[in-house]
Amino acid sequence: EGAKRLVAEFLRDRRAERGEGESEGESRDGVDTLLCHLWLDCGEAKALEALCGEAGNEVCVEAVEGRMREAGRIHALALLRENTGNLLGACELWCGLADGKRTEVELREGSFLSGLAGGEEERQRKLVGEVARAVAAAGKGSACALSWLPR
């Protein structure tokens, strides 16, 4: 796990150095997808959420979705869906977390749902806030139908 963490940190730093411009022959989608797998392997929820929440990430959703579900990283998957334009899919996951249909596994320090002192009500409020933020970011003319409403 230590070696995987070092490789993941190297890749993360390399992505930051490279920025928007890619060198010829480099495949950012492959790097981003590998980085996602490494953060999953290392149990680094905060780093995984940062990668998935980064605008312009090129993680291949199909390549990581199953592992993210198995690992219980539902919020990170919702962020990834949102950043690939699947707003409805992201909202469905956040609503599932809010109403208890889906759960996050062990909430490590720094992850989205960690440290909520208010319990269930605060968790629901935070998740509904994510849905509202995503819908607002979608812009005028976008629509999202939800079957869950807070009490």
XYZ file of C-alpha atoms in Angstrom:
151
model
C 0.000 0.000 0.000
C 2.878 2.370 0.734
C 4.296 1.959 -2.783
C 0.866 2.550 -4.328
C 0.483 5.716 -2.281
C 3.875 6.989 -3.492
C 2.973 6.259 -7.116
C -0.387 7.985 -6.670
C 1.251 11.050 -5.124
C 3.772 11.154 -7.988
C 0.985 10.974 -10.582
C -1.039 13.642 -8.776
C 1.980 15.956 -8.670
C 2.796 15.232 -12.324
C -0.770 16.134 -13.334
C -0.480 19.425 -11.439
C 2.830 20.264 -13.142
C 1.484 19.426 -16.580
C -1.690 21.441 -16.088
C -3.963 21.939 -19.056
C -1.340 21.379 -21.743
C -0.454 17.768 -22.398
C 2.764 16.531 -23.859
C 2.331 14.665 -27.114
C 1.753 10.966 -26.554
C 0.547 11.314 -22.979
C -2.874 9.921 -22.199
C -4.436 11.953 -19.413
C -7.535 9.744 -19.255
C -5.316 6.739 -18.564
C -3.390 8.616 -15.887
C -6.548 9.941 -14.231
C -8.192 6.509 -14.280
C -5.076 4.848 -12.845
C -4.880 7.526 -10.172
C -8.511 6.860 -9.262
C -7.774 3.122 -8.894
C -4.713 3.845 -6.750
C -6.623 6.166 -4.400
C -9.281 3.431 -4.074
C -6.599 0.834 -3.294
C -5.031 3.077 -0.644
C -8.361 4.030 0.935
C -7.641 7.725 0.401
C -11.190 9.109 0.394
C -10.144 12.766 0.532
C -7.734 12.441 -2.417
C -10.271 10.388 -4.387
C -12.994 12.986 -3.819
C -10.586 15.768 -4.839
C -9.748 13.985 -8.106
C -13.363 13.132 -8.927
C -14.529 16.636 -8.041
C -11.903 18.319 -10.205
C -13.401 19.977 -13.259
C -11.836 18.553 -16.397
C -10.675 15.281 -14.879
C -10.583 12.524 -17.459
C -11.347 9.492 -15.325
C -13.097 6.810 -17.378
C -16.322 6.365 -15.387
C -17.054 2.924 -16.832
C -13.627 1.680 -15.732
C -14.014 2.729 -12.083
C -17.734 2.813 -11.273
C -17.981 -0.799 -10.111
C -14.959 -0.505 -7.840
C -16.200 2.778 -6.404
C -19.553 1.197 -5.559
C -17.862 -1.855 -4.017
C -15.562 0.394 -1.988
C -18.540 2.459 -0.798
C -17.225 5.700 -2.303
C -20.630 6.927 -3.410
C -19.970 10.649 -2.953
C -16.809 10.435 -5.075
C -18.778 8.578 -7.754
C -21.465 11.274 -7.666
C -18.798 13.961 -8.131
C -17.377 12.017 -11.061
C -20.808 11.672 -12.653
C -21.432 15.388 -12.176
C -18.120 16.306 -13.821
C -18.877 14.118 -16.833
C -22.263 15.755 -17.368
C -24.419 13.048 -15.779
C -26.209 15.415 -13.409
C -29.223 13.164 -12.912
C -26.952 10.236 -12.028
C -25.061 12.376 -9.517
C -28.267 13.625 -7.900
C -29.623 10.076 -7.695
C -26.546 8.982 -5.746
C -26.649 11.960 -3.371
C -30.373 11.449 -2.739
C -29.712 7.763 -2.100
C -27.122 8.716 0.507
C -29.468 11.244 2.094
C -32.383 8.855 2.488
C -30.277 5.895 3.586
C -30.684 3.762 0.434
C -26.924 4.009 -0.092
C -24.161 4.298 2.460
C -20.569 5.444 2.494
C -18.113 3.073 4.118
C -15.709 4.156 6.823
C -15.603 7.931 6.765
C -11.967 8.893 6.963
C -10.867 12.324 8.041
C -11.363 14.883 5.339
C -13.917 12.948 3.317
C -17.150 14.700 2.401
C -19.404 13.162 5.060
C -16.846 12.840 7.864
C -17.091 14.910 11.008
C -20.792 15.722 10.911
C -21.592 16.338 14.569
C -25.307 16.859 13.933
C -25.907 13.279 12.856
C -28.546 12.189 10.350
C -30.249 15.551 9.890
C -26.970 17.371 9.224
C -25.902 14.623 6.792
C -29.159 14.980 4.867
C -28.837 18.768 4.789
C -25.290 18.523 3.444
C -26.310 16.048 0.737
C -29.324 18.104 -0.318
C -26.919 21.032 -0.584
C -24.823 19.021 -3.036
C -27.888 18.330 -5.169
C -28.837 22.016 -5.131
C -25.276 23.051 -6.021
C -25.177 20.597 -8.932
C -28.556 21.690 -10.267
C -27.574 25.366 -10.010
C -24.296 24.672 -11.807
C -26.158 22.955 -14.647
C -27.469 26.339 -15.682
C -30.647 27.749 -17.105
C -32.730 25.343 -19.147
C -31.420 22.231 -17.383
C -33.811 19.981 -15.534
C -33.506 17.276 -12.925
C -36.434 15.161 -11.711
C -36.071 13.752 -8.209
C -38.342 11.416 -6.309
C -36.903 12.224 -2.888
C -37.794 15.274 -0.835
C -36.490 16.124 2.647
C -38.995 16.111 5.499
